[in-house]
Short mmCIF file of C-alpha atoms in Angstrom, two decimals:
data_model
loop_
_atom_site.label_atom_id
_atom_site.label_comp_id
_atom_site.label_asym_id
_atom_site.label_seq_id
_atom_site.Cartn_x
_atom_site.Cartn_y
_atom_site.Cartn_z
CA MET A 8 -0.02 0.04 0.01
CA LEU A 9 1.09 3.61 -0.36
CA SER A 10 1.83 3.97 3.32
CA LYS A 11 4.60 1.51 2.96
CA LEU A 12 5.72 1.87 -0.66
CA GLY A 13 5.28 5.56 -1.25
CA LEU A 14 7.98 8.05 -1.65
CA GLY A 15 9.55 9.64 1.41
CA ASP A 16 8.26 13.12 2.43
CA THR A 17 11.27 15.09 0.98
CA LEU A 18 11.22 13.39 -2.31
CA ALA A 19 7.44 13.48 -2.69
CA GLU A 20 7.54 17.25 -2.02
CA LEU A 21 10.17 17.82 -4.62
CA LEU A 22 8.30 15.81 -7.28
CA VAL A 23 4.89 17.47 -6.44
CA LYS A 24 6.48 20.98 -6.64
CA SER A 25 8.06 20.24 -9.98
CA PHE A 26 4.64 18.95 -11.28
CA THR A 27 2.63 21.85 -9.96
CA GLN A 28 4.85 24.83 -10.71
CA GLU A 29 3.09 27.30 -13.07
CA THR A 30 3.95 27.01 -16.76
CA GLU A 31 2.09 30.07 -18.09
CA SER A 32 5.00 32.60 -17.76
CA VAL A 33 7.26 30.21 -19.74
CA LEU A 34 4.65 29.83 -22.47
CA ASN A 35 4.03 33.46 -22.58
CA ASP A 36 7.71 34.17 -23.11
CA ILE A 37 7.85 31.57 -25.89
CA LYS A 38 4.84 33.05 -27.66
CA LYS A 39 6.30 36.53 -27.48
CA GLU A 40 9.82 35.47 -28.51
CA HIS A 41 8.62 33.47 -31.57
CA GLY A 42 5.75 35.77 -32.53
CA MET A 43 3.15 32.98 -32.37
CA GLY A 44 -0.34 33.96 -33.50
CA THR A 45 -2.31 31.29 -31.64
CA ASP A 46 -2.15 29.26 -28.46
CA ASN A 47 -2.27 25.80 -30.05
CA PHE A 48 1.10 24.93 -28.55
CA ARG A 49 0.12 25.60 -24.99
CA HIS A 50 -1.15 22.16 -23.95
CA GLY A 51 1.81 20.18 -25.26
CA GLY A 52 4.28 22.89 -24.23
CA SER A 53 2.86 23.00 -20.74
CA TRP A 54 3.42 19.22 -20.32
CA ASP A 55 6.76 19.39 -21.88
CA LYS A 56 7.90 21.90 -19.21
CA ARG A 57 6.34 19.80 -16.28
CA PHE A 58 7.98 16.62 -17.58
CA GLY A 59 11.32 18.43 -17.82
CA ARG A 60 11.17 19.56 -14.26
CA ILE A 61 10.11 16.13 -13.06
CA LYS A 62 12.90 14.58 -15.02
CA ASP A 63 15.51 16.84 -13.38
CA ILE A 64 14.32 16.18 -9.79
CA ALA A 65 14.19 12.41 -10.50
CA LEU A 66 17.71 12.24 -11.82
CA GLN A 67 18.96 14.31 -8.98
CA ASN A 68 17.56 11.77 -6.53
CA GLU A 69 18.61 8.50 -8.22
CA LEU A 70 15.21 7.59 -9.56
CA VAL A 71 14.79 5.99 -13.03
CA VAL A 72 13.31 8.29 -15.72
CA LEU A 73 11.28 6.42 -18.38
CA THR A 74 10.54 8.52 -21.46
CA ARG A 75 7.93 6.74 -23.53
CA SER A 76 5.63 7.38 -26.56
CA ARG A 77 2.14 6.51 -27.26
CA GLY A 78 1.22 7.58 -30.83
CA ILE A 79 2.22 11.27 -31.13
CA TRP A 80 2.17 11.78 -27.33
CA ASN A 81 5.45 11.59 -25.42
CA PHE A 82 5.34 11.29 -21.62
CA ILE A 83 7.64 10.76 -18.67
CA CYS A 84 7.18 8.48 -15.66
CA ILE A 85 9.37 7.79 -12.75
CA LEU A 86 10.45 4.39 -11.32
CA ASP A 87 11.63 3.86 -7.81
CA LEU A 88 13.84 0.81 -8.00
CA ASP A 89 13.67 0.28 -4.15
CA THR A 90 9.97 -0.26 -4.08
CA GLY A 91 9.22 -1.15 -7.68
CA SER A 92 6.78 1.73 -7.80
CA LEU A 93 6.16 3.43 -11.13
CA TYR A 94 4.82 7.07 -10.77
CA VAL A 95 2.60 8.24 -13.52
CA PHE A 96 1.43 11.98 -13.71
CA SER A 97 -2.01 13.16 -14.84
CA LYS A 98 -4.65 15.81 -14.20
CA ASP A 99 -7.80 14.58 -12.55
CA LYS A 100 -10.16 15.40 -15.41
CA ASN A 101 -8.03 13.42 -17.87
CA LEU A 102 -7.84 10.46 -15.52
CA ASP A 103 -11.65 10.51 -15.01
CA VAL A 104 -12.23 10.21 -18.72
CA VAL A 105 -9.75 7.29 -18.99
CA ILE A 106 -11.42 5.46 -16.06
CA LYS A 107 -14.86 5.88 -17.68
CA ASN A 108 -13.53 4.24 -20.91
CA PHE A 109 -11.96 1.26 -19.04
CA GLY A 110 -12.95 -2.07 -20.56
CA LYS A 111 -13.98 -0.61 -23.90
CA LYS A 112 -12.32 -1.42 -27.24
CA ASN A 113 -9.62 1.11 -27.19
CA ILE A 114 -6.88 0.63 -24.58
CA HIS A 115 -5.40 3.71 -23.10
CA TYR A 116 -1.89 3.29 -21.74
CA PHE A 117 -3.33 4.00 -18.23
CA HIS A 118 -5.58 0.90 -18.66
CA ALA A 119 -2.41 -1.08 -19.45
CA PHE A 120 -0.48 0.27 -16.55
CA VAL A 121 -3.07 -0.71 -13.89
CA SER A 122 -2.84 -4.33 -15.03
CA LEU A 123 0.43 -4.47 -13.16
CA ASN A 124 -1.03 -3.66 -9.78
CA ARG A 125 -1.11 -7.31 -8.88
CA GLY A 126 2.43 -7.77 -9.95
CA PRO A 127 3.96 -8.24 -13.45
CA LEU A 128 1.96 -10.98 -15.17
CA GLU A 129 2.64 -13.83 -17.58
CA PHE A 130 0.07 -15.23 -19.95
CA ALA A 131 0.44 -18.67 -18.52
CA SER A 132 -0.23 -17.53 -14.90
CA GLN A 133 -3.22 -15.10 -15.63
CA GLN A 134 -6.26 -15.99 -13.65
CA MET A 135 -9.40 -14.69 -15.49
CA VAL A 136 -11.45 -13.76 -12.44
CA LEU A 137 -12.71 -10.64 -14.30
CA PHE A 138 -15.72 -8.43 -14.75
CA ASP A 139 -18.07 -9.71 -17.44
CA SER A 140 -16.94 -6.88 -19.68
CA LEU A 141 -13.28 -7.79 -19.47
CA THR A 142 -12.71 -10.57 -21.97
CA GLU A 143 -9.54 -12.71 -22.20
CA GLU A 144 -8.75 -10.86 -25.42
CA TYR A 145 -8.94 -7.50 -23.75
CA GLU A 146 -6.70 -8.62 -20.87
CA ASN A 147 -4.15 -10.05 -23.26
CA LYS A 148 -4.10 -6.86 -25.29
CA ARG A 149 -3.40 -4.61 -22.37
CA LEU A 150 -0.73 -6.97 -21.08
CA LEU A 151 1.02 -6.87 -24.44
CA GLU A 152 0.62 -3.06 -24.47
CA VAL A 153 2.26 -2.55 -21.02
CA GLN A 154 5.13 -4.90 -21.98
CA LYS A 155 5.62 -2.95 -25.14
CA ILE A 156 5.61 0.39 -23.38
CA LEU A 157 7.97 -0.58 -20.44
CA GLY A 158 10.34 -2.77 -22.45
CA GLU A 159 13.21 -4.06 -20.39
CA GLU A 160 11.91 -2.25 -17.34
CA TYR A 161 8.74 -4.34 -17.34
CA PRO A 162 9.89 -6.94 -14.83
CA LEU A 163 11.05 -4.14 -12.46
CA VAL A 164 7.57 -2.58 -11.96
CA LYS A 165 5.55 -4.08 -9.04
CA GLN A 166 2.84 -1.48 -8.95
CA VAL A 167 1.78 1.81 -10.69
CA ILE A 168 0.89 4.89 -8.62
CA PHE A 169 -0.86 7.90 -10.24
CA VAL A 170 0.17 11.33 -9.13
CA VAL A 171 -3.03 13.30 -9.85
CA GLY A 172 -3.38 17.04 -9.90
CA GLN A 173 -6.59 19.14 -9.80
CA GLU A 174 -6.21 22.28 -11.86
CA ILE A 175 -8.44 25.35 -11.65
CA ASP A 176 -7.92 28.47 -13.81
CA LYS A 177 -4.59 27.02 -15.02
CA LYS A 178 -3.38 26.70 -11.38
CA MET A 179 -2.70 23.34 -9.66
CA VAL A 180 -4.66 23.41 -6.37
CA SER A 181 -4.33 19.93 -5.02
CA VAL A 182 -2.47 16.63 -5.61
CA GLU A 183 -3.12 13.01 -4.58
CA ALA A 184 -1.15 9.87 -4.99
CA ARG A 185 -3.59 7.15 -5.95
CA LEU A 186 -3.23 3.44 -6.10
CA PHE A 187 -5.85 1.50 -8.15
CA ASN A 188 -6.36 -2.22 -8.58
CA ARG A 189 -6.19 -3.80 -11.95
CA TYR A 190 -9.88 -3.03 -12.45
CA PHE A 191 -9.22 0.75 -11.92
CA GLU A 192 -10.98 0.72 -8.50
CA LEU A 193 -9.28 3.00 -5.99
CA ILE A 194 -7.70 1.02 -3.11
CA ASP A 195 -5.45 3.61 -1.46
CA LYS A 196 -4.54 7.30 -1.73
CA VAL A 197 -2.40 9.94 0.04
CA ASP A 198 -3.06 13.58 -0.03
CA TRP A 199 0.05 15.54 -1.23
CA THR A 200 -1.59 18.99 -1.53
CA THR A 201 0.58 20.39 1.21
CA TYR A 202 3.48 20.08 -1.25
CA VAL A 203 1.83 21.99 -4.03
CA SER A 204 3.87 24.92 -5.37
CA LYS A 205 2.23 28.28 -4.28
CA ASP A 206 4.89 31.03 -4.50
CA ASP A 207 4.92 31.09 -8.28
CA TYR A 208 1.23 32.15 -8.46
CA SER A 209 0.99 34.49 -5.56
CA ASP A 210 4.01 36.56 -6.62
CA VAL A 211 2.40 37.38 -9.99
CA THR A 212 -1.32 37.69 -9.48
CA VAL A 213 -3.61 39.09 -6.83
CA LEU A 214 -5.27 36.18 -5.08
CA ASN A 215 -9.08 35.94 -5.12
CA GLU A 216 -9.14 38.23 -8.18
CA GLU A 217 -11.37 37.08 -11.01
CA VAL A 218 -9.17 35.93 -13.87
CA VAL A 219 -10.12 36.75 -17.39
CA GLU A 220 -8.50 34.36 -19.94
CA SER A 221 -6.98 36.58 -22.50
CA THR A 222 -3.41 36.95 -23.74
CA ASP A 223 -4.03 40.69 -24.30
CA ILE A 224 -4.64 41.48 -20.59
CA ILE A 225 -1.72 42.17 -18.30
CA PRO A 226 -2.17 40.55 -14.85
CA LYS A 227 -2.61 42.98 -11.96
CA ILE A 228 0.57 43.60 -9.98
CA LYS A 229 0.67 43.37 -6.16
CA PRO A 230 0.73 46.79 -4.39
CA ALA A 231 4.16 46.06 -2.95
CA LEU A 232 5.61 45.31 -6.34
CA LYS A 233 3.89 48.32 -7.84
CA LYS A 234 5.39 50.57 -5.20
CA ARG A 235 8.79 49.13 -5.76
CA LYS A 236 8.51 49.76 -9.45
CA GLU A 237 7.49 53.38 -8.85
CA GLU A 238 10.46 53.96 -6.48
CA ILE A 239 12.85 52.57 -9.10
CA ALA A 240 11.36 54.86 -11.72
CA LYS A 241 11.72 57.93 -9.41
CA LYS A 242 15.42 57.07 -8.62
CA LYS A 243 16.10 56.70 -12.30
CA LEU A 244 14.54 60.06 -13.08
CA HIS A 245 16.51 61.75 -10.18
CA ASN A 246 19.77 60.30 -11.54
CA GLU A 247 19.00 61.52 -15.00
CA ARG A 248 18.32 65.06 -13.71
CA GLU A 249 21.57 65.12 -11.71
CA LYS A 250 23.39 63.99 -14.83
CA GLU A 251 21.89 66.76 -16.89
CA GLU A 252 22.78 69.40 -14.26
CA GLY A 253 26.31 68.25 -14.19
CA THR A 254 26.70 68.74 -17.96
CA ARG A 255 25.45 72.29 -18.00
#
């Protein structure tokens, strides 16, 4: 269970912060620098930035970084060799959609991952005590899929834990580590919201202020920052006047 096989507090905090840090400022800089006319790149770009931060933290703490592809989608998950736990990152809304489609024709890679939550399986040892909707063909397909995705790391994974973030107005507000059984039923969870990154948001915008989603609107600046900006401007003007008087 998560209480025994989860990450330590320090490492969990580092990963959660890297997952929840804001990405909007980076994307705004990219859009401005490259003169982009639309925001079509934002979804993929936001995840690219998150995955990059997660990767850096994992490598600094001797965790195995798995970079995998599913169609045109590339994603990163983290393997803790000490516990055999594979950490997969998702937003809650995306995960909810995947769970609703569990057992249907199309197999999402999350469907394949949860098949490992009773230990890596072999065809010969599978016991088909399944829901009526889960046929032997379906189970074999998702087993082949997870073997294909994990490759040589497949035997090392004992369970898959989902790190799930709730996002409101482009801000991560909560995170849970969730353990499901192979039927995507929740069997354990740990609240990691206390580790969510907060400073990145509060330094830029005024909290509790209604946010209007438009790239043409400049976010309001906190009074302290505004005052500091005014003081810098006054000092600059004073220095310029002194310089002019000295040249007369």
